[in-house]
Coordinates of C-alpha atoms and ligand atoms in Angstrom, one line a residue:
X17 CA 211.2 105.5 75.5
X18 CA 210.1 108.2 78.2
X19 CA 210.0 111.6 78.3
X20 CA 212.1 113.6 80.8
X21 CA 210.4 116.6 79.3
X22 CA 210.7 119.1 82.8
X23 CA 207.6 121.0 83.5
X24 CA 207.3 124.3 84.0
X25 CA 207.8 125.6 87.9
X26 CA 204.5 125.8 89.6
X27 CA 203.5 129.1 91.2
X28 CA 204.5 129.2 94.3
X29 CA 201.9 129.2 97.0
X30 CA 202.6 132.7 98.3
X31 CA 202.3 134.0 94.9
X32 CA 198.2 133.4 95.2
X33 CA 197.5 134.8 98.1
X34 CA 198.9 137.5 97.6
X35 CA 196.8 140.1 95.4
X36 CA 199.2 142.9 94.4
X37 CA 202.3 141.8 92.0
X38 CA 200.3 138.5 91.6
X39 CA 201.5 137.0 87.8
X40 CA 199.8 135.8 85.3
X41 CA 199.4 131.7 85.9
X42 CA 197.6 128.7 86.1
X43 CA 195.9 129.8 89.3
X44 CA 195.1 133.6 88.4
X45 CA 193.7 133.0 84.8
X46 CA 190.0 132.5 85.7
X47 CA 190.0 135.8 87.5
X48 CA 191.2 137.7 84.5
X49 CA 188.8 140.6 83.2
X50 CA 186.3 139.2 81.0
X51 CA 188.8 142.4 77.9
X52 CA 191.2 139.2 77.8
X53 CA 190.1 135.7 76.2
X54 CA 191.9 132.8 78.2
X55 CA 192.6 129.5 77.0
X56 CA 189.1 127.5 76.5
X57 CA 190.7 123.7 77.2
X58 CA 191.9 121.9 80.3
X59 CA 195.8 122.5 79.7
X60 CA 196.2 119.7 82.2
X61 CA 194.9 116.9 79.3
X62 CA 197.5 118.4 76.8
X63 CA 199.8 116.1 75.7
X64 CA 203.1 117.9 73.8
X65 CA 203.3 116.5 70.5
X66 CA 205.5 119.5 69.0
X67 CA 209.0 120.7 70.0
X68 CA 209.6 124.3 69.0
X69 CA 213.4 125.1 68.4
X70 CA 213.5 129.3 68.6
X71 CA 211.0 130.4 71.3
X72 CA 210.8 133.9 70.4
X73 CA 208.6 136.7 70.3
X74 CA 207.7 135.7 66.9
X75 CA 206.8 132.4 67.4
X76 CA 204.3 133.1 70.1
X77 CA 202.6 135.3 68.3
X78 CA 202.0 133.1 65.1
X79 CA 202.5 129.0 65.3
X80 CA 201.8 129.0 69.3
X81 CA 198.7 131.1 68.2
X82 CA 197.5 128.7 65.8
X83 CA 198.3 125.4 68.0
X84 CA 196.2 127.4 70.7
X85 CA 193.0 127.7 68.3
X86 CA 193.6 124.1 67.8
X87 CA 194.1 122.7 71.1
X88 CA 190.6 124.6 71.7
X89 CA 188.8 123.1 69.2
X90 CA 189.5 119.4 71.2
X91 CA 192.8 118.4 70.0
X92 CA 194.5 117.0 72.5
X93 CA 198.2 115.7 71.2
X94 CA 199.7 118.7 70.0
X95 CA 201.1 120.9 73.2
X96 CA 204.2 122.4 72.4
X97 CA 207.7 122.2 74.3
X98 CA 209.6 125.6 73.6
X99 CA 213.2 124.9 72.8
X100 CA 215.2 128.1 73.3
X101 CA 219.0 127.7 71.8
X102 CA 220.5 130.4 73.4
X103 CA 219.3 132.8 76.2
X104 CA 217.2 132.0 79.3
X105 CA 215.0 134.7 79.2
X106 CA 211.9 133.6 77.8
X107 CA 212.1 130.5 79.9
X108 CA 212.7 132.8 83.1
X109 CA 209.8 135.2 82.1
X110 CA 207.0 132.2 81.2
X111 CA 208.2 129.3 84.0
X112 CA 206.5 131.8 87.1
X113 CA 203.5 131.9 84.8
X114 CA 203.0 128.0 83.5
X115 CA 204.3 129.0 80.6
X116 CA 201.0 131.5 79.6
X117 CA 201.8 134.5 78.2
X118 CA 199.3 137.3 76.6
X119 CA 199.0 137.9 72.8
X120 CA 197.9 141.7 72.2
X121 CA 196.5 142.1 68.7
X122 CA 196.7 145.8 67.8
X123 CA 195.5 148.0 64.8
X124 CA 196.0 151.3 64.8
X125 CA 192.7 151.9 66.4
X126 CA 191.8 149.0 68.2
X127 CA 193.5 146.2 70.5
X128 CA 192.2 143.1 71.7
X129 CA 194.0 140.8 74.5
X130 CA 194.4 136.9 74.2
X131 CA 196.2 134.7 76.7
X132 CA 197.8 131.9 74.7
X133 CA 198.3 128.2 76.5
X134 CA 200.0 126.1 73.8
X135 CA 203.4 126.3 75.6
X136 CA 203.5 123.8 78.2
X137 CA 207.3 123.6 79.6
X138 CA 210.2 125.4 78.1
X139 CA 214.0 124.1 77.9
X140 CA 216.9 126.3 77.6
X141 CA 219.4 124.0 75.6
X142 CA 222.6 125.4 76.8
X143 CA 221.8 124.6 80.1
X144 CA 220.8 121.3 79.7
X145 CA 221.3 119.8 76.1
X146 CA 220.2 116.3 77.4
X147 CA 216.8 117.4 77.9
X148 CA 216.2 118.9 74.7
X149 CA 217.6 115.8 73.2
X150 CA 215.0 113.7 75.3
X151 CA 211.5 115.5 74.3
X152 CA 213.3 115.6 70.8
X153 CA 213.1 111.6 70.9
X154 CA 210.2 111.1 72.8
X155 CA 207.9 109.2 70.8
X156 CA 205.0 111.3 71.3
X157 CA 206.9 114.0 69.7
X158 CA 205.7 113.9 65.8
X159 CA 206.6 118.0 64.5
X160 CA 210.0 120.1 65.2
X161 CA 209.1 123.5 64.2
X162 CA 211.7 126.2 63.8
X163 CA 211.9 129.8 63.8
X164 CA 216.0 130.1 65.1
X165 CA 216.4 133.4 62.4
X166 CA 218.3 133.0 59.0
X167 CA 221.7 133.2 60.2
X168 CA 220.9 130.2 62.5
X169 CA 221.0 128.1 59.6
X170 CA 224.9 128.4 59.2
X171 CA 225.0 128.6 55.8
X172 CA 228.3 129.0 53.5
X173 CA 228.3 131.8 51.0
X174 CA 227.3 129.7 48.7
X175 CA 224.8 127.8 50.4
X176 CA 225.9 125.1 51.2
X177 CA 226.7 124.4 55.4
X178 CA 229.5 126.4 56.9
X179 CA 231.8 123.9 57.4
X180 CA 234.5 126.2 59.4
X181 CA 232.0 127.8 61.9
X182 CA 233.4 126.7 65.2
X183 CA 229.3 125.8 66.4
X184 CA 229.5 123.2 63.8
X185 CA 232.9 122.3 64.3
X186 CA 232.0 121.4 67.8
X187 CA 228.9 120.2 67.3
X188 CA 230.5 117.6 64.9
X189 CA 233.0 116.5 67.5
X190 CA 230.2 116.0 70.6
X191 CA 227.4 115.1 68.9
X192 CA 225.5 114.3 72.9
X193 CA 226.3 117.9 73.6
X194 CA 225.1 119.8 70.7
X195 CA 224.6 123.7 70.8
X196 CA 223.2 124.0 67.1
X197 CA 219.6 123.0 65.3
X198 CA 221.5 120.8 63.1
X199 CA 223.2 119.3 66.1
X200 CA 220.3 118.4 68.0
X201 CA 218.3 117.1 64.9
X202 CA 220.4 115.2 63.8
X203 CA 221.0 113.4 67.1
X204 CA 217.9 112.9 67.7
X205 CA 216.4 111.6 64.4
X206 CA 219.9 109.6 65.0
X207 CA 218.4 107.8 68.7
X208 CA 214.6 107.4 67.3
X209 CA 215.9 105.6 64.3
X210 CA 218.2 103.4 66.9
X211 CA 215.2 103.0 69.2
X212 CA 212.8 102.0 66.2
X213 CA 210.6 105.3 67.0
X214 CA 209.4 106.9 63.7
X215 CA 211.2 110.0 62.6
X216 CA 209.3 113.3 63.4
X217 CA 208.6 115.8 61.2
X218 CA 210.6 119.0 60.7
X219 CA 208.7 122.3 59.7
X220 CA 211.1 125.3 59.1
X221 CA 209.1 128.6 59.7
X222 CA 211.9 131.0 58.8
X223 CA 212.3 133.5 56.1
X224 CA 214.5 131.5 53.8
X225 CA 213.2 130.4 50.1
X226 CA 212.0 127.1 49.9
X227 CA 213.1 126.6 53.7
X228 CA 212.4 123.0 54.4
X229 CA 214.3 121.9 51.5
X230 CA 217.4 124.2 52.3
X231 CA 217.5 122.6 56.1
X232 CA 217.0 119.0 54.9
X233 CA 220.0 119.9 52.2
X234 CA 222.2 121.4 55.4
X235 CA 221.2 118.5 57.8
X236 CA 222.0 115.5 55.2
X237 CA 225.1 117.5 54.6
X238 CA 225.8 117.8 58.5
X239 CA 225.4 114.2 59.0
X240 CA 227.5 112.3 56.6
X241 CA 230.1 114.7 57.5
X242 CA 229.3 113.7 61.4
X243 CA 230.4 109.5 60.0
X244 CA 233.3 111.4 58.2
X245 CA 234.6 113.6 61.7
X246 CA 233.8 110.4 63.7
X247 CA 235.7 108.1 61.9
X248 CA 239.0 110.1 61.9
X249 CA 238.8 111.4 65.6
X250 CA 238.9 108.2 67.7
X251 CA 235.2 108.9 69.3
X252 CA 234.5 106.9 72.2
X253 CA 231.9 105.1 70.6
X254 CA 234.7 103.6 68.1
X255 CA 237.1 103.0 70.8
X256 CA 234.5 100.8 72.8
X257 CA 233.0 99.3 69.5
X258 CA 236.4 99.0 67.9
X259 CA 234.9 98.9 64.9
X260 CA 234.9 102.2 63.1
X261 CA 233.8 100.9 59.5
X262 CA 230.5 100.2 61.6
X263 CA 229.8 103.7 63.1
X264 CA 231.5 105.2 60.1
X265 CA 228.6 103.4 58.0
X266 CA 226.4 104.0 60.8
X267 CA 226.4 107.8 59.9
X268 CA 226.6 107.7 56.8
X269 CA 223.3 105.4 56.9
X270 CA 222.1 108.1 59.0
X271 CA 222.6 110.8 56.0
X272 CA 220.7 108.5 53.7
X273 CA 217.9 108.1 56.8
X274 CA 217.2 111.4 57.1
X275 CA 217.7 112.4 53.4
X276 CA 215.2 109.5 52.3
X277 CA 212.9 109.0 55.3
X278 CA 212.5 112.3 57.1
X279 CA 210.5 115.1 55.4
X280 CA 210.9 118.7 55.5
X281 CA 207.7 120.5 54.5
X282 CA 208.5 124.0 53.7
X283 CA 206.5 126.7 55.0
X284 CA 205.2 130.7 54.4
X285 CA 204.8 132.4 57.5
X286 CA 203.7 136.3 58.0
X287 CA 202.9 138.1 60.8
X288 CA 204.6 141.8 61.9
X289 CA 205.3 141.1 65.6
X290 CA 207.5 143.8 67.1
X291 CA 210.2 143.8 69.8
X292 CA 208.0 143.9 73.4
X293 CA 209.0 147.2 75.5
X294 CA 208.8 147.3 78.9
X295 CA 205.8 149.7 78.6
X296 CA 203.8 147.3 76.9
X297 CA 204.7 145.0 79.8
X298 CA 203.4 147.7 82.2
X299 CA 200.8 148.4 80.6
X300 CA 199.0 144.8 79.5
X301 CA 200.1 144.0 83.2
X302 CA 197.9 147.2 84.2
X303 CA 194.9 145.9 82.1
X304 CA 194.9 142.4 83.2
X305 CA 195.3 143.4 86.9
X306 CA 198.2 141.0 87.0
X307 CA 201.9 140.4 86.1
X308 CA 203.0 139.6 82.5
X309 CA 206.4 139.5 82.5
X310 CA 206.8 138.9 78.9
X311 CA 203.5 139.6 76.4
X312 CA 203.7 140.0 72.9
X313 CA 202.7 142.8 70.9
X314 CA 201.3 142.0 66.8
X315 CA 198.8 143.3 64.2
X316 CA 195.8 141.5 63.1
X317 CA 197.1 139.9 59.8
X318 CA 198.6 136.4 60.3
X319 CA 199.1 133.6 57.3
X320 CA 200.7 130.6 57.3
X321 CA 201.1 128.4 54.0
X322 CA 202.4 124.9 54.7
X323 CA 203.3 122.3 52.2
X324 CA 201.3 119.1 53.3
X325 CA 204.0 116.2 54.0
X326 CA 203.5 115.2 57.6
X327 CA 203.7 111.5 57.1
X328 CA 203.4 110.8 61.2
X329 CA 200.8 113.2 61.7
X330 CA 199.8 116.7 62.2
X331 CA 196.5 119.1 63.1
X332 CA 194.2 119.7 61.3
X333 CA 195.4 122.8 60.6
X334 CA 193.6 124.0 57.7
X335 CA 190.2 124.1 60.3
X336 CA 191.7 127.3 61.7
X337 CA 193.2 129.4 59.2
X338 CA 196.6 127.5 57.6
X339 CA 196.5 127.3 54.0
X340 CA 197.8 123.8 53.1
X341 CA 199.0 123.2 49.8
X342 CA 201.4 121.2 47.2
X343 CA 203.9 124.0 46.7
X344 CA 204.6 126.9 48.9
X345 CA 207.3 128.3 46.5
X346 CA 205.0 131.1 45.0
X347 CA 203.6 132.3 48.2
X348 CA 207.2 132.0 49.8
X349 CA 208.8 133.9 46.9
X350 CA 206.0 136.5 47.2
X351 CA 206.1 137.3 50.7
X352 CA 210.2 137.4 50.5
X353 CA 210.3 139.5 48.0
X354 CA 207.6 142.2 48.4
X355 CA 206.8 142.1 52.2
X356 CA 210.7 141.4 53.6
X357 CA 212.2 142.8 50.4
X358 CA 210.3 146.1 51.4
X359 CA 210.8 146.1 54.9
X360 CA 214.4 145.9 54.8
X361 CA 214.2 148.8 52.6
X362 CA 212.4 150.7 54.7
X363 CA 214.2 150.1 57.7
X364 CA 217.8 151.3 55.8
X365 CA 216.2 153.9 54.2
X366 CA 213.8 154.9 57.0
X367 CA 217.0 154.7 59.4
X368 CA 219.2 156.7 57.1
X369 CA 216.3 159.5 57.2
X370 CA 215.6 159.5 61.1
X371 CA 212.9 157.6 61.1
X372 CA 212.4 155.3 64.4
X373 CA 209.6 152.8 63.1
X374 CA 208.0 151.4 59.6
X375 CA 204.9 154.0 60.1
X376 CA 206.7 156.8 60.4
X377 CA 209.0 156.1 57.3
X378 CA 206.0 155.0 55.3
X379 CA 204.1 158.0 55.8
X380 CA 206.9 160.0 54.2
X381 CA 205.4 159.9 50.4
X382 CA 209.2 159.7 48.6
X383 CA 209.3 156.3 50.9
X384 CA 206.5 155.6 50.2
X385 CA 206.9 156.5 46.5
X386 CA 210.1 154.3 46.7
X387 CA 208.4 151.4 47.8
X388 CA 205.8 151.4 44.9
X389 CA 208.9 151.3 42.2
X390 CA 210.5 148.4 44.2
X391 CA 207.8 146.5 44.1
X392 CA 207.1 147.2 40.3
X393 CA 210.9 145.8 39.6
X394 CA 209.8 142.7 42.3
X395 CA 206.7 141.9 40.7
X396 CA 207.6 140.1 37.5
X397 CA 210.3 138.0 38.9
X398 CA 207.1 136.1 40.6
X399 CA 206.0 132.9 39.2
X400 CA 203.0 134.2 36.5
X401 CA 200.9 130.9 36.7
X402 CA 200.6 130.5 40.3
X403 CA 197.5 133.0 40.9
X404 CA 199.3 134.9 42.7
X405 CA 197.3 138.0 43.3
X406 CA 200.2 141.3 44.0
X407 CA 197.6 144.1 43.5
X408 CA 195.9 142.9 46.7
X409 CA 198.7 142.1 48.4
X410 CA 201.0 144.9 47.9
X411 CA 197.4 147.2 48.8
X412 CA 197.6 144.7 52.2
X413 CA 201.1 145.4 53.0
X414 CA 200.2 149.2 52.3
X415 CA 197.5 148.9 54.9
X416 CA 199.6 147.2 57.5
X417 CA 203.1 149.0 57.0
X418 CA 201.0 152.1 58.0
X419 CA 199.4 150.3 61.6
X420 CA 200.5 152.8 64.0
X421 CA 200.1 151.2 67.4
X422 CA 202.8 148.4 66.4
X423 CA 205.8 151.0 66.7
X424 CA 207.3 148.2 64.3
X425 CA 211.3 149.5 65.1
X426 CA 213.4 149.9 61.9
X427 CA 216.8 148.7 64.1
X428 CA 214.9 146.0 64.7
X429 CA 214.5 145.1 61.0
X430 CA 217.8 146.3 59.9
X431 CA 219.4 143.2 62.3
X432 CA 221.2 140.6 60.0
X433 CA 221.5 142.0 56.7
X434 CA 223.8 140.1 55.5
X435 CA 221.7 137.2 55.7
X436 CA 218.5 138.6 54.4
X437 CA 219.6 140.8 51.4
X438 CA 220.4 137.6 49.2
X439 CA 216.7 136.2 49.2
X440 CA 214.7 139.5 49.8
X441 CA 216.3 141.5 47.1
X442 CA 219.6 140.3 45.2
X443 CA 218.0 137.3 44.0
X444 CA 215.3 139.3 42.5
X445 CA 217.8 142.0 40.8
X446 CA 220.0 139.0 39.4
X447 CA 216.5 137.6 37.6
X448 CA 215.6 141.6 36.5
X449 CA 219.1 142.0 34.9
X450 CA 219.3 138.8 33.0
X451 CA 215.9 139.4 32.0
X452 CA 217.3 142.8 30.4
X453 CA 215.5 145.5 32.7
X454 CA 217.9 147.4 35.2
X455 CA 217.4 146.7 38.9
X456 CA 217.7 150.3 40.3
X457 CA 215.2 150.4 43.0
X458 CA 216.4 146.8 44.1
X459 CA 220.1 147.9 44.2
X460 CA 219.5 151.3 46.6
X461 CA 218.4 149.0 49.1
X462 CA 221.9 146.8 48.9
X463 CA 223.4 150.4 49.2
X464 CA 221.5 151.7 51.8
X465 CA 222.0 148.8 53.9
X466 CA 226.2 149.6 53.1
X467 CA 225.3 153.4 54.3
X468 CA 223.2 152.5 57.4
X469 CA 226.3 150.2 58.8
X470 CA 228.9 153.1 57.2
X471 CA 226.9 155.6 59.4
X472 CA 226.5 153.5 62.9
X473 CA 228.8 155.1 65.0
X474 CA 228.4 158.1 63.3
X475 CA 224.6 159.8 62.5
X476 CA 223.6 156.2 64.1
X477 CA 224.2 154.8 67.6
X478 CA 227.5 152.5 67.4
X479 CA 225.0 149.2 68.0
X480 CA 221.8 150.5 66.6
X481 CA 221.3 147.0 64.6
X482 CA 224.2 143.8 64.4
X483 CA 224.9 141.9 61.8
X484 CA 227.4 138.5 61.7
X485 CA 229.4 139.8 59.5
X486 CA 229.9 142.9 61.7
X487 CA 233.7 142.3 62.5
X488 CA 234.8 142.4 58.8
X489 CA 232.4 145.0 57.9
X490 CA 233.8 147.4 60.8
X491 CA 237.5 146.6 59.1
X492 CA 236.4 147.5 56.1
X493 CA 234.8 151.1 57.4
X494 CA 238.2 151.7 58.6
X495 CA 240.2 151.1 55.2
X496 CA 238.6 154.8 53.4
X497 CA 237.3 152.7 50.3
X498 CA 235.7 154.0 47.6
X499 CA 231.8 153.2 46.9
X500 CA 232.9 151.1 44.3
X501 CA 235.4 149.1 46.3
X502 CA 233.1 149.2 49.5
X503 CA 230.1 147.3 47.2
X504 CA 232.6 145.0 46.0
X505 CA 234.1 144.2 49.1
X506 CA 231.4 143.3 50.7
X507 CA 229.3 141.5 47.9
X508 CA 232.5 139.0 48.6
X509 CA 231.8 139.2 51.9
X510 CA 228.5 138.6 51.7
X511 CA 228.4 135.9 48.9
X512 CA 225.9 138.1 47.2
X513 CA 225.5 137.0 43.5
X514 CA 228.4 134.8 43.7
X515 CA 229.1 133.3 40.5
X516 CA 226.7 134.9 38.9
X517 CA 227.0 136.8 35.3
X518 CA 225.2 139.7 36.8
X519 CA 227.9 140.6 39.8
X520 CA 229.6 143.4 38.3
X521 CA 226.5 145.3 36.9
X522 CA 224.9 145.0 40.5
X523 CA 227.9 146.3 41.7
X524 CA 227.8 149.2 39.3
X525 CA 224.5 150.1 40.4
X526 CA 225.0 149.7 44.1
X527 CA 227.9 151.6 43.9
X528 CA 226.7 154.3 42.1
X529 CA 223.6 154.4 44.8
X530 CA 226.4 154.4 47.4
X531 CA 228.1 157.3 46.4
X532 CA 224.8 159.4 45.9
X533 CA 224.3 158.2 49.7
X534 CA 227.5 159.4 50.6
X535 CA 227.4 162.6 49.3
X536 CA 224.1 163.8 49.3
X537 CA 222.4 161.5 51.7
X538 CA 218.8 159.7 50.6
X539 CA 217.0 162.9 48.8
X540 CA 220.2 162.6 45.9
X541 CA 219.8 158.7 45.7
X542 CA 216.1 159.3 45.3
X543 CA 216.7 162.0 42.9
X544 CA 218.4 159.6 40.9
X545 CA 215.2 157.3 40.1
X546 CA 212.6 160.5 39.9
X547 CA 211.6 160.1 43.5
X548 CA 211.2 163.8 45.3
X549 CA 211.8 166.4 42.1
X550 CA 208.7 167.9 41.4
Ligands
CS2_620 C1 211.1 141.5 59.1 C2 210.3 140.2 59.4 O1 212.7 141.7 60.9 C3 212.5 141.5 59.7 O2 213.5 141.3 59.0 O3 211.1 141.8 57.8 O4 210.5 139.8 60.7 C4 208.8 140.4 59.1 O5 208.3 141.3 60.1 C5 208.1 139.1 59.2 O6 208.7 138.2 58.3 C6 206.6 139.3 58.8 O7 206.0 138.1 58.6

């Protein structure tokens, strides 16, 4: 089958003659000051091998990195084709400038400039679903990665997929047309397996425990309900087939495909990569003596742990830097829980105090004070066996939480909540409490994270950070509940602990952190664990 894959705009001509407003391209990359490293291939003998769904800042600054050293080590099949599922914006910003885009890699006392050329077309999949679906099945496409945020993954309270949520409701009705991931993998693994092309590969890079399992559970669970919606909703392809037990097992056979044929390596990914300003566009722009529109700001730590299950092919990845191994749960599980875990903290806690960015909240010693205890209460939920080494790694995160050219923005962190508490800190306190020791650290951050949305539109900007739960949280703030019936309200909400034994003792303890919060702000919650007295 071929590839209608659309390639990137050219510059246009006037664009290189001219010298002032010239953009970063193709045609102006040579004459970059020697301060910026460019691409050492022939981009032009890249073949894309990789579809990226989730074309953020994130991405470019960690997987398209890493394809980058690879592709200049003389790998040739492994170009990527940045999916992005909603906005145009990255596409708009990167088409002008064939898709290059520069990576600045900043400590607090040093920076160093790199212009990444992995991305060789971009696709914005509202505008033209088809086209994602095409360099989905084109056969020289062998790795879907994915970095489309946690809520992305339209997952039920209790884990399962969210059946009601009008994106997968339509996306179950027009399966051509798709607007979700599971949508337009599903399709597509659907047309290979028609077209006898093998099934790719699909490596989740978000922060969700063991996160290729969890999408290869949602996607087995979205297709054999796609054979269930099809068969009962007179589908065109049944009407012209007339034959619906055939594309009813047809879909279900599909289910079983991708649950027994298709793996779903699971990954750890870390790298700090903050929102871009447009000052850091001015001023990378002002040092390369040409136009980013769109760079990307990060520190200089970057891991990625991958489980190695790539039966039709991959990089060879551990050359620059991946760490491939049998079981990424330990390394997941570590990384959730003390680097996210402690970020989210920070950026409640931090935003409840006035503090802009991680750095600045760090540097305050009862955050930072704060942070040591919640990582104590972390630490012994990890897996002992796994040689997993926390000392180092907490004395890492130390190091890198206090970087202060990244400006890392707690609003930025703060975003989505509801979707990251459960893996970064509940699930944690539910293994502390059943294994007898109270989690009080762990449950300020659940109640900070109720007093930082409580206080938006008050002591914080109305939008300062959204959430999908946001309608039902703003009905709640108008109700005047008490802590106790504000933590319980939205644990149901949020699904957090559902079911388990340990709900109403969280709840206890978040409450009882809430009200502190309420009534004498972050110094009497503190004051509660022995944080700030002398
Ligand atoms: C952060 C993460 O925004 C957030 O929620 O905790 O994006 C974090 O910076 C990355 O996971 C680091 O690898």
């Amino acid at each position: 089958m071929e590839t209608d894959v659309t390639p990137l705009p050219a510059t246009p001509p006037d664009d290189r003659r001219t010298m002032t407003n010239r953009r970063l391209s193709n045609s102006t990359l040579q004459a970059l000051p020697a301060l910026a490293a460019i691409p050492g291939y022939d981009r032009d003998q890249i073949v894309p091998g990789i579809v990226h769904l989730g074309v953020g800042a994130f991405h470019r600054a960690h997987q398209a990195a890493y394809v980058d050293d690879c592709l200049a080590t003389g790998e040739t099949d492994w170009g990527i084709v940045g999916v992005s599922l909603r906005s145009a914006d990255t596409r708009d910003a990167l088409a002008p400038q064939d898709g290059l885009y520069t990576l600045a890699v900043r400590s607090s006392d040093s920076e160093s400039l790199r212009v990444v050329g992995s991305i060789l077309s971009m696709l914005v999949a509202p505008e033209d679903p088809g086209a994602v679906l095409a360099a989905l099945t084109d056969p020289r496409t062998s790795i879907v990665t994915l970095t489309i945020t946690e809520k992305a993954y339209l997952r039920a309270a209790g884990g399962g997929l969210d059946t009601a949520h009008p994106d997968i409701v339509h996306d179950l009705a027009n399966p051509q047309m798709p607007r979700t991931a599971h949508g337009f993998l599903t399709e597509s693994l659907s047309r290979r397996r028609a077209a006898g092309i093998r099934p790719f590969t699909v490596l989740c890079c978000d922060n969700l425990p063991a996160n290729g399992a969890t999408l290869h559970r949602l996607l087995v669970e979205f297709a054999a309900l796609r054979g269930t919606r099809l068969a009962t909703s007179g589908d065109a392809r049944l009407a012209t087939s007339g034959d619906a037990r055939l594309a009813t097992s047809g879909d279900a056979d599909l289910a079983r495909h991708i649950a027994d044929e298709v793996a779903f390596p699971s990954s750890m990914v870390d790298r700090i990569v903050p929102a871009t300003t447009d000052a850091d566009r001015t001023r990378i722009s002002g040092q390369l003596g040409v136009e980013d529109a769109w760079p990307v700001m990060t520190e200089p730590f970057c891991q990625w742990v991958v489980e190695d299950d790539f039966p039709a092919g991959r990089p060879a990845w551990e050359k620059f830097g991946v760490t491939m191994v049998g079981d990424v749960g330990p390394f997941e599980d570590m990384k959730l829980r003390l680097l996210n875990g402690s970020h989210s903290a920070i950026a409640y806690l931090g935003l409840l105090s006035g503090y802009e960015t991680v750095d600045r909240a760090f540097a305050d010693p009862a955050i930072r004070q704060f942070v040591d205890g919640l990582w104590a209460e972390a630490i012994p939920t990890l897996p002992q066996d796994a040689g997993l080494d926390t000392t180092d790694y907490t004395a890492q995160l130390a190091k890198r939480y206090s970087n202060t050219a990244l400006a890392h923005r707690t609003a930025q962190i703060a975003n989505d909540g509801s979707q990251k508490l459960p893996q970064r800190i509940v699930a944690s306190a539910m293994e502390r409490l059943s294994a007898g020791a109270p989690p009080a650290h762990l449950m300020l951050v659940v109640a900070a994270w109720i007093a930082a949305c409580e206080a938006r539109g008050k002591s914080l900007p109305e939008n300062h950070f959204t959430d999908p739960l946001d309608l039902a949280l703003a009905a709640l703030g108008t109700r005047q509940l008490s802590a106790g019936e504000a933590v319980a309200a939205v644990f149901d909400l949020a699904g957090f602990a559902k079911g388990g034994a340990e709900r109403l003792t969280l709840i206890d303890l978040a409450a009882a952190h809430l009200e502190r919060l309420r009534q004498g702000g972050v110094a009497a919650a503190f004051a509660s664990l022995g944080i700030g007295s002398e």
